[in-house]
Amino acid sequence: MRTGSTVRKGGTTGTKARATGPARTAFPGPTAPALVVVAHGSRDPRALSTVRALLGEVRALRPALPVHLGHIELNEPLLPDTLGALGDAAPAVLVPLLLSRGHHVTRDIPEMAEASPARTRVAAPLGPHPLLVDALHARLLEAGWPARVPADGAVVLASAGSRDPQSRAGTARTATHLAARLGVPVLPAYASAAAPTVPEAVRALTARGYRRIAVASCFTAPGRFATQCAAAAPWIVSAPLGTHPAMARLLLHRYDEALRTVGTAARRAAPVP
């Protein structure tokens, strides 16, 4: 199942039909589908508390919307348990709390959704998107990024990393957009599975004559990777994106975007009277 596709459960045999192309159908019923935020999970207790606080921000923006949490691993509730509790009584849109495409978005989450009894649609990950750049920029300003652009300033955009080229391409696009916002070079770097690492990116920028090199934390919450990347910062380092208001707005944007895609496909497939 591709990201952005619908899984329809039904029929007397209990088999799952994959809806593709213009034949996709909208979720029936007058009630808006639930929003299931899919977090990765972390052994750092700060991650779970941050994600729960972010969901509180989402609920405050849209009080009538049912909002649930599911994790891919390491934390409860796990996504299969969340979807199992929803059952097939009401549909749900799964929004990955992940900042680019990768294996979790293209394989793990869709497979968990397809194995569940729930009628689901998987939305796009949060990045790349201008709202993500808003949050990154704001966190850098909070960390002490100067209002006057330093001539010897540059930024390393630190993210988790993935072997999936789609993930690296998404991070690179986010870096390009952040560079345009800041007016300085922004070099992507990774905590694992991809190159360069943050120390390698810092050395590359230093070799090019940059002396004030900030690290922008492209992480949704505190954790091992965020801590590891922050330790390599030679100057200022921004906090994880966490509960920045742009993050809650971006989650809802991806939810609404997935619903619009369903509705458009259904209208295109409707018979002409």
PDB file of C-alpha atoms in Angstrom, residues 12 21 229 244:
ATOM      1  CA  THR A  12     -18.184 -11.458   4.165  1.00  0.00           C
ATOM      2  CA  GLY A  21      -6.188   5.028  -8.678  1.00  0.00           C
ATOM      3  CA  CYS A 229      23.906  15.502  17.328  1.00  0.00           C
ATOM      4  CA  HIS A 244       6.204  24.327  18.451  1.00  0.00           C
TER       5      HIS A 244
END
